[in-house]
XYZ file of C-alpha atoms in Angstrom:
557
model
C -13.838 -21.792 8.251
C -16.913 -21.193 7.295
C -18.663 -22.166 3.474
C -18.021 -21.254 0.378
C -21.448 -19.414 -0.379
C -20.824 -16.314 -2.925
C -24.642 -16.219 -2.223
C -24.603 -15.258 0.753
C -24.662 -11.590 2.639
C -22.615 -11.520 6.124
C -22.322 -8.310 6.442
C -24.554 -5.276 6.875
C -24.789 -1.650 7.895
C -28.108 -0.098 8.345
C -27.939 3.742 8.703
C -24.916 3.770 10.429
C -23.605 7.359 10.875
C -20.085 8.241 12.965
C -19.377 12.068 14.772
C -15.901 12.130 16.387
C -16.572 13.536 19.908
C -13.825 15.278 20.123
C -14.593 17.643 17.215
C -18.178 16.562 16.828
C -16.787 16.435 12.857
C -19.467 13.773 11.177
C -17.080 12.046 9.334
C -19.859 9.087 8.120
C -23.612 9.672 7.561
C -26.116 6.850 7.284
C -24.661 4.253 5.939
C -26.041 1.287 4.238
C -23.750 -0.904 3.131
C -22.993 -5.363 2.240
C -20.899 -7.600 1.287
C -21.024 -11.290 0.509
C -18.734 -13.785 1.810
C -15.448 -14.218 -0.337
C -16.057 -10.442 -2.005
C -12.429 -8.642 -2.604
C -13.133 -4.970 -2.085
C -10.763 -1.798 -2.154
C -11.781 0.677 -0.035
C -11.072 4.336 -1.183
C -11.673 8.020 -0.025
C -9.401 10.887 0.677
C -7.158 11.295 3.891
C -9.265 12.099 6.942
C -12.581 10.881 4.866
C -13.325 8.108 7.151
C -11.579 5.142 5.638
C -10.120 3.971 8.794
C -12.913 4.234 10.716
C -15.027 2.750 8.844
C -13.036 0.019 9.362
C -12.514 -0.064 13.026
C -16.613 -0.277 12.905
C -16.602 -3.414 10.567
C -13.562 -5.161 12.930
C -16.220 -4.175 15.710
C -13.284 -2.249 18.275
C -15.283 1.394 17.075
C -19.393 1.856 18.137
C -21.269 4.289 15.920
C -23.144 7.057 16.658
C -26.627 5.600 15.357
C -27.418 2.611 13.035
C -26.817 -1.000 13.641
C -23.300 -3.157 12.029
C -24.891 -7.065 11.852
C -22.565 -9.943 11.282
C -23.287 -13.333 10.459
C -22.583 -16.176 13.663
C -19.826 -18.099 12.357
C -17.714 -15.923 10.891
C -14.182 -14.868 12.070
C -12.601 -11.735 11.554
C -8.859 -10.590 11.416
C -7.747 -6.989 11.336
C -4.263 -5.667 10.581
C -4.657 -1.283 11.957
C -2.345 0.775 10.626
C 0.054 0.896 13.465
C -0.324 -2.730 14.383
C 0.262 -3.807 18.295
C 3.034 -6.040 18.946
C 3.425 -7.917 22.379
C 6.584 -5.516 23.352
C 7.433 -8.605 25.817
C 8.384 -11.269 23.532
C 10.259 -12.438 20.621
C 9.374 -11.763 16.621
C 8.373 -15.950 16.969
C 6.629 -15.665 19.935
C 4.341 -13.008 18.207
C 3.715 -14.680 15.021
C 2.836 -17.862 17.082
C -0.083 -15.891 18.599
C -2.105 -15.936 15.649
C -1.663 -20.375 15.698
C -1.685 -20.262 19.185
C -5.096 -22.800 19.123
C -3.305 -24.978 17.045
C -0.680 -25.194 19.673
C -3.044 -25.692 22.127
C -4.314 -28.415 20.441
C -1.218 -30.206 19.798
C -0.599 -29.627 23.519
C -3.689 -31.165 24.526
C -3.588 -34.197 22.468
C 0.008 -35.281 23.315
C -0.923 -34.543 27.431
C -3.893 -37.119 26.663
C -1.773 -39.588 24.832
C 0.433 -38.983 27.747
C -2.790 -39.785 29.942
C -3.646 -42.999 27.793
C -0.851 -44.337 30.458
C -1.668 -43.302 33.877
C -3.663 -45.730 35.817
C -5.570 -43.351 36.926
C -7.299 -43.258 33.646
C -6.644 -46.579 31.702
C -8.268 -48.241 35.006
C -11.679 -46.256 34.171
C -13.427 -47.069 31.522
C -15.849 -43.383 31.637
C -12.437 -41.935 32.071
C -10.934 -43.209 29.121
C -14.370 -43.093 27.124
C -13.949 -39.160 27.971
C -10.313 -39.305 27.034
C -10.839 -41.121 23.785
C -14.259 -38.823 22.943
C -11.900 -35.465 23.517
C -8.544 -37.270 21.046
C -11.166 -37.767 18.584
C -12.871 -33.716 19.155
C -8.981 -32.611 18.638
C -7.219 -34.831 15.931
C -10.282 -33.135 13.630
C -9.149 -30.057 14.166
C -5.638 -31.014 14.292
C -6.575 -32.228 10.287
C -8.755 -29.469 9.463
C -5.723 -27.076 10.924
C -2.834 -29.105 9.226
C -1.457 -28.883 12.876
C 1.485 -31.571 12.446
C 3.331 -29.404 9.863
C 2.985 -25.881 11.708
C 6.184 -25.707 12.893
C 7.238 -25.000 8.608
C 4.367 -23.253 7.592
C 5.115 -20.488 10.759
C 8.833 -20.625 9.178
C 7.443 -20.385 6.093
C 5.366 -17.792 5.983
C 7.708 -15.623 8.164
C 10.147 -16.117 5.225
C 7.722 -15.660 2.522
C 7.223 -11.588 4.039
C 10.605 -11.820 5.444
C 10.391 -11.148 8.716
C 12.704 -10.742 11.056
C 15.337 -13.339 13.008
C 12.726 -15.334 15.141
C 14.642 -14.825 18.196
C 15.080 -10.532 17.929
C 12.880 -8.989 20.602
C 9.986 -6.630 19.117
C 11.052 -3.093 20.878
C 13.741 -2.083 18.248
C 12.092 -3.022 15.263
C 11.583 -0.884 12.416
C 7.776 0.005 11.075
C 8.134 -2.097 7.908
C 9.060 -5.026 10.557
C 6.700 -4.601 13.114
C 4.135 -4.489 9.342
C 5.261 -7.992 8.722
C 5.621 -9.711 11.592
C 1.673 -8.392 12.928
C 0.747 -9.413 8.606
C 2.911 -12.921 9.362
C 0.760 -13.433 12.430
C -2.951 -12.288 10.831
C -2.383 -14.858 7.674
C -1.088 -17.924 10.043
C -4.343 -16.979 11.473
C -7.000 -17.592 8.454
C -9.397 -15.098 9.634
C -12.836 -16.209 6.933
C -13.175 -12.019 7.041
C -9.862 -10.058 6.709
C -9.574 -6.584 6.870
C -6.823 -4.344 6.373
C -5.710 -1.210 6.776
C -2.542 0.113 4.448
C -1.012 -2.970 4.645
C 1.743 -2.071 2.086
C 2.679 0.429 3.999
C 6.584 0.595 4.879
C 6.895 -2.643 2.693
C 9.265 -3.344 0.282
C 7.847 -3.984 -3.490
C 8.943 -7.716 -3.101
C 7.110 -8.667 -0.037
C 3.839 -5.421 -1.414
C 4.846 -8.432 -4.623
C 3.685 -11.581 -2.592
C 1.041 -9.987 -0.499
C -0.494 -9.365 -3.856
C -0.082 -13.248 -4.959
C -1.268 -14.293 -1.732
C -4.681 -12.434 -1.817
C -5.630 -13.113 -5.137
C -5.005 -16.349 -4.732
C -6.663 -17.207 -1.398
C -9.842 -16.113 -3.722
C -13.200 -17.815 -3.233
C -12.181 -18.462 0.771
C -11.737 -15.506 2.160
C -13.389 -12.230 2.177
C -11.284 -8.967 1.874
C -11.867 -5.532 2.617
C -8.607 -3.144 2.587
C -8.018 0.459 2.654
C -4.937 1.272 0.640
C -3.460 4.069 -1.411
C -1.638 1.804 -3.477
C -3.452 1.697 -6.805
C -1.305 -1.315 -8.194
C -2.193 -3.464 -5.100
C -6.077 -2.444 -4.935
C -5.970 -3.554 -8.717
C -4.476 -6.430 -7.723
C -6.693 -7.428 -4.658
C -10.342 -6.042 -5.840
C -12.990 -6.396 -7.813
C -14.965 -4.266 -5.678
C -14.688 -0.334 -4.382
C -16.440 1.258 -1.993
C -15.962 4.977 -2.700
C -16.084 7.462 0.752
C -16.616 10.877 -0.192
C -18.041 13.813 1.953
C -19.224 11.212 4.609
C -21.061 9.058 2.539
C -20.076 5.924 0.515
C -20.802 4.228 -2.818
C -20.120 0.891 -3.886
C -19.055 0.393 -7.366
C -18.286 -3.300 -9.477
C -14.666 -3.184 -10.702
C -11.083 -2.418 -9.093
C -9.138 0.886 -8.825
C -8.415 1.595 -12.395
C -11.925 0.696 -13.914
C -13.520 3.882 -11.416
C -10.982 6.190 -12.183
C -11.019 5.816 -15.727
C -14.105 5.396 -16.288
C -15.612 8.215 -13.973
C -13.089 10.794 -15.713
C -14.936 9.308 -19.076
C -18.122 10.205 -17.381
C -16.594 13.730 -16.110
C -15.429 14.243 -19.660
C -18.830 13.081 -21.276
C -21.019 15.321 -19.322
C -18.699 17.951 -19.495
C -19.530 17.861 -24.137
C -23.172 19.351 -24.280
C -22.831 17.915 -27.691
C -22.881 13.889 -27.357
C -26.238 12.471 -27.273
C -26.947 10.354 -25.008
C -26.563 7.214 -26.963
C -23.415 8.149 -28.308
C -22.363 8.415 -24.651
C -23.561 4.760 -23.873
C -21.807 3.049 -27.169
C -18.636 5.258 -25.705
C -19.028 3.737 -22.395
C -20.214 0.318 -23.737
C -16.564 0.467 -25.706
C -14.674 1.563 -22.781
C -15.652 -1.568 -20.897
C -15.279 -4.145 -23.639
C -11.540 -2.978 -23.880
C -11.294 -3.163 -19.707
C -12.146 -5.980 -20.145
C -10.570 -7.422 -22.292
C -6.911 -5.459 -20.706
C -7.658 -7.809 -17.691
C -8.583 -11.160 -19.338
C -5.005 -10.893 -20.327
C -3.621 -10.229 -16.728
C -3.544 -13.031 -13.874
C -6.620 -14.808 -13.440
C -8.788 -15.752 -10.867
C -12.694 -16.673 -10.909
C -13.397 -13.101 -8.623
C -11.648 -11.164 -11.471
C -14.163 -13.649 -13.886
C -17.172 -12.560 -11.826
C -16.115 -8.545 -12.131
C -15.986 -8.502 -15.319
C -19.850 -9.725 -15.994
C -20.971 -7.285 -12.565
C -19.552 -4.550 -14.973
C -22.244 -2.583 -16.590
C -22.774 1.066 -17.898
C -25.498 2.379 -15.677
C -23.143 1.994 -13.119
C -20.619 4.737 -14.171
C -20.874 7.734 -12.602
C -18.818 11.239 -13.527
C -15.985 11.294 -10.488
C -16.720 14.326 -7.695
C -13.369 14.089 -6.709
C -11.109 16.990 -6.969
C -7.389 16.505 -7.966
C -4.525 18.947 -7.055
C -2.777 20.589 -9.979
C 1.052 19.693 -10.120
C 2.448 21.136 -12.865
C 6.436 20.794 -13.323
C 8.186 22.953 -15.856
C 11.966 23.602 -16.421
C 13.310 27.447 -16.057
C 16.020 26.111 -18.087
C 17.056 23.678 -20.738
C 19.534 21.065 -19.562
C 22.601 20.084 -21.640
C 23.897 16.624 -22.520
C 25.409 16.161 -19.627
C 23.456 15.454 -16.846
C 24.599 13.394 -13.972
C 28.162 11.178 -13.880
C 28.851 8.767 -10.747
C 31.622 6.630 -10.081
C 33.045 4.153 -8.015
C 30.353 5.379 -5.389
C 30.200 4.601 -1.220
C 27.949 4.344 0.771
C 28.490 2.993 4.733
C 26.108 3.094 7.130
C 25.764 4.065 10.840
C 26.136 0.037 11.763
C 28.747 -0.466 9.280
C 26.671 -2.319 6.829
C 27.733 -1.312 3.681
C 24.480 0.470 1.498
C 26.449 -0.020 -1.916
C 29.557 0.192 -2.899
C 31.426 0.730 -6.404
C 28.557 2.072 -8.204
C 28.891 4.215 -11.454
C 26.269 5.247 -14.003
C 26.092 7.906 -16.050
C 22.438 9.992 -16.457
C 21.000 10.797 -20.442
C 19.078 14.078 -20.934
C 15.436 13.446 -20.495
C 16.008 9.623 -18.521
C 13.436 9.222 -15.742
C 15.320 6.833 -13.251
C 14.010 4.907 -10.223
C 16.712 3.264 -7.937
C 15.840 0.124 -6.384
C 17.744 -1.359 -3.132
C 16.806 -4.790 -0.569
C 18.070 -2.184 1.988
C 15.923 1.119 1.533
C 18.751 3.325 3.216
C 20.840 2.664 0.006
C 18.639 5.494 -1.987
C 18.083 7.888 0.288
C 22.000 7.675 1.187
C 22.452 8.301 -2.515
C 20.213 11.263 -2.928
C 21.389 12.815 0.368
C 25.068 12.087 -1.112
C 24.410 13.944 -4.719
C 21.864 16.800 -3.130
C 25.281 17.762 -1.172
C 23.640 16.748 1.827
C 25.834 13.449 2.708
C 29.718 12.888 2.269
C 30.379 9.723 0.331
C 32.367 7.131 1.652
C 34.020 6.719 -1.081
C 33.786 7.628 -5.052
C 32.595 11.345 -6.905
C 30.069 12.629 -8.488
C 29.566 15.561 -10.837
C 26.618 17.397 -11.784
C 26.040 19.249 -15.365
C 26.454 22.825 -15.173
C 22.556 23.259 -16.235
C 21.297 21.354 -14.345
C 19.382 22.494 -11.658
C 17.216 20.381 -9.263
C 14.721 20.164 -7.004
C 14.901 17.332 -3.998
C 11.656 15.585 -2.780
C 13.617 14.628 0.773
C 12.214 11.175 2.686
C 12.526 13.141 6.051
C 10.771 16.827 5.859
C 10.968 16.992 9.306
C 13.239 20.036 9.542
C 11.253 22.270 7.059
C 7.934 22.568 9.201
C 9.972 23.173 12.647
C 8.834 26.528 12.501
C 5.659 28.520 13.048
C 4.733 29.951 9.813
C 1.662 30.025 8.388
C 1.603 27.859 4.913
C 1.562 31.248 3.021
C 4.745 33.043 4.665
C 6.110 29.803 4.835
C 5.813 29.408 1.023
C 6.978 32.159 -0.132
C 10.950 31.498 0.836
C 10.824 29.064 -1.794
C 9.746 31.124 -4.374
C 9.335 34.680 -6.094
C 5.444 35.779 -5.814
C 3.071 37.760 -3.800
C 0.697 36.632 -1.404
C -1.707 36.088 -4.050
C 0.580 33.760 -5.541
C 1.386 31.981 -3.083
C -2.183 31.243 -1.835
C -3.059 30.478 -5.716
C -0.238 27.645 -5.478
C -1.425 26.150 -1.886
C -4.982 26.299 -3.588
C -3.808 24.480 -6.985
C -3.155 21.547 -3.978
C -5.857 21.688 -2.770
C -5.846 24.105 0.234
C -8.753 25.825 1.022
C -8.410 29.579 1.631
C -9.046 29.615 5.408
C -6.763 26.490 5.725
C -3.234 28.729 3.881
C -3.276 31.001 7.776
C -2.633 27.436 9.485
C 0.653 27.030 11.180
C 3.139 24.724 8.629
C 3.812 22.630 12.330
C 0.587 21.273 13.468
C 0.393 19.729 9.860
C -1.097 16.473 9.504
C 1.911 14.208 7.025
C -0.206 14.391 3.595
C -0.535 18.087 4.204
C 3.485 18.358 4.421
C 4.075 16.707 1.380
C 1.520 18.570 -0.692
C 3.052 21.809 0.594
C 6.580 20.068 -0.483
C 5.239 19.290 -4.027
C 4.059 22.828 -4.119
C 8.043 24.299 -2.759
C 9.045 22.034 -5.666
C 7.127 23.728 -8.586
C 8.449 26.771 -7.358
C 11.954 25.852 -8.354
C 11.590 25.343 -12.075
C 13.928 22.708 -11.565
C 15.014 20.402 -14.868
C 15.844 17.421 -12.601
C 13.587 16.283 -9.786
C 14.903 14.033 -6.878
C 11.917 12.680 -5.261
C 12.983 10.029 -2.498
C 9.597 7.690 -1.937
C 7.256 10.774 -3.336
C 3.888 9.219 -2.774
C 4.404 8.638 1.221
C 1.160 9.823 3.303
C -0.417 10.936 -0.141
C -3.953 10.038 -0.800
C -5.061 8.360 -3.848
C -5.575 11.572 -5.959
C -2.645 13.471 -5.109
C -0.375 10.189 -6.516
C -2.529 10.135 -9.733
C -2.458 13.540 -10.018
C 1.981 13.546 -9.446
C 1.839 10.611 -11.777
C -0.017 11.783 -14.855
C 2.633 15.218 -14.397
C 5.628 13.356 -14.137
C 5.153 11.110 -16.879
C 4.571 14.470 -19.254
C 7.727 16.172 -17.655
C 10.441 16.919 -19.679
C 13.389 16.807 -18.037
C 15.137 14.210 -15.838
C 13.601 12.491 -13.514
C 15.585 10.116 -9.685
C 13.665 8.516 -7.474
C 12.575 5.876 -5.217
C 9.055 4.528 -4.699
C 7.530 1.584 -3.072
C 4.232 2.234 -5.471
C 4.337 -0.552 -8.173
C 2.466 1.883 -10.289
C 3.526 4.441 -10.134
C 7.561 2.985 -10.811
C 5.837 1.399 -14.378
C 4.558 4.584 -15.328
C 7.314 7.142 -14.688
C 10.621 5.250 -15.036
C 12.523 4.677 -18.462
C 15.463 2.869 -16.626
C 16.746 0.911 -13.171
C 18.986 1.200 -11.306
C 19.497 -1.124 -8.619
C 22.120 -0.610 -5.616
C 23.821 -3.072 -4.223
C 26.717 -3.271 -1.991
C 28.644 -5.072 -4.395
C 28.017 -2.332 -7.631
C 25.119 -1.574 -9.509
C 22.309 -3.220 -12.126
C 21.545 -0.794 -14.364
C 19.074 -1.381 -16.874
C 16.446 0.319 -19.616
C 13.257 -1.931 -19.441
C 9.703 -2.070 -17.669
C 10.016 -2.052 -14.329
C 7.484 -5.596 -14.883
C 9.904 -7.434 -17.066
C 12.588 -6.047 -14.950
C 11.445 -8.180 -11.517
C 10.304 -11.124 -13.437
C 13.163 -11.389 -15.367
C 15.146 -14.618 -14.490
C 18.835 -14.101 -15.702
C 18.212 -10.256 -13.496
C 16.735 -12.552 -10.123
C 20.558 -14.775 -10.364
C 22.180 -11.527 -11.269
C 21.070 -9.815 -8.056
C 21.243 -12.972 -5.932
C 24.809 -12.704 -6.278
C 25.107 -9.183 -5.479
C 22.987 -8.988 -2.571
C 25.339 -12.048 -1.079
């Protein structure tokens, strides 16, 4: 690992541009970028803005169309792509061991030398003995520096911390989340000087994401981290600088995502206020920085966060050029007092696994409830049952007579299995002429020429925006959302989040997004094979409550 020097520039991009050969689209334009050793950088931008391409260029996996990429010598780089490759011929543990293969090789060579010390060919030849002793001394330095004697226990601890599947399992049948855990474990054990993480929280459960936040926060000055993520809580926890990619251009800001978002929105409001004098604007921005710094100081402190606060200044705050989708849920009918009652509900997976059992709850008017479980299939099973798409294995549920629902399922494939264009597709789900439908699609940031696209060629993010538009047409008083932030960019998540906090009806949802849960939910129901944990409390309190941790340990056993 390189020596810590946070004043040393270790990477530079000089005039870098990138054109995609297949469609000749330019996604990066004349970029000048550099960062110091020990930097913690979050990379943001709309879907398709070029975030992953930028990461691949930094990792040396993609050549820029023009410009120069320069690394200082002596720094190791580790890269986690969105779809991390694994060796399909190996087990989980064998894949993880690849990350520390050099350590195992050093241990084996060290043992081989010890064997040679007892062989006449070597102990009878002074030159050979000298060379062996010299090599053994070199290996001893490597072993001491990498704590190699404890590598097996370190590997097991890392696999446990990231909740990897059993080590002897083949990787061929692993889920997306399980594959990501294995790849992350392999990469983190390498301890590269520079970590490049492209959507590392995709498919991970909330507990694993929190562990990764803590891990990356603790490494502080010993590694450089660049991360692309749509999880703003994760970005806030990890990064102290923000790279914004917008229309091919790159802008670097001091501060994490929340600082960038809140300060840019404040600057935008100021720019729209023609009556406010320049001195008033400056004072308002300085007060914002003071309040933001005070809030950060109350959270878990790290040296890098202190340095972040020192770098914040008024001159760097600029109005946002971002466009946010217009997500507005309204209720056609005021709900009564009876919303949803569930009694002794049970769901069993196809392989016989009990997803949840003996679940009882009564939803009260206006409540916004997040459903949690160690098994993500449990929430999907519950939502499918209460939407009438799946029969429970036991128990009953009853909706109030005044309740109308709008459901955002985890898998929306069947909705797009047709060759309709966006306007005709949306027209199936609510009243309104072509102009009205184009208006809805426009508010969801579909351009005029895009509304004629066939829905079966849309990206995951475009499909999700269509599904949200469909829900808005239903004017329901109870929203059911199964992992709603999947495939959405930060702008869509922010707009979605903001509107759900204002929605007057009921919301039943699941999510892997910490901030989304913390800001929307006022009640938490955790589904287990032995009943439900039901609490009226903020999410941050719930996950750190020791009594609840003990209760969960008993109910999942």
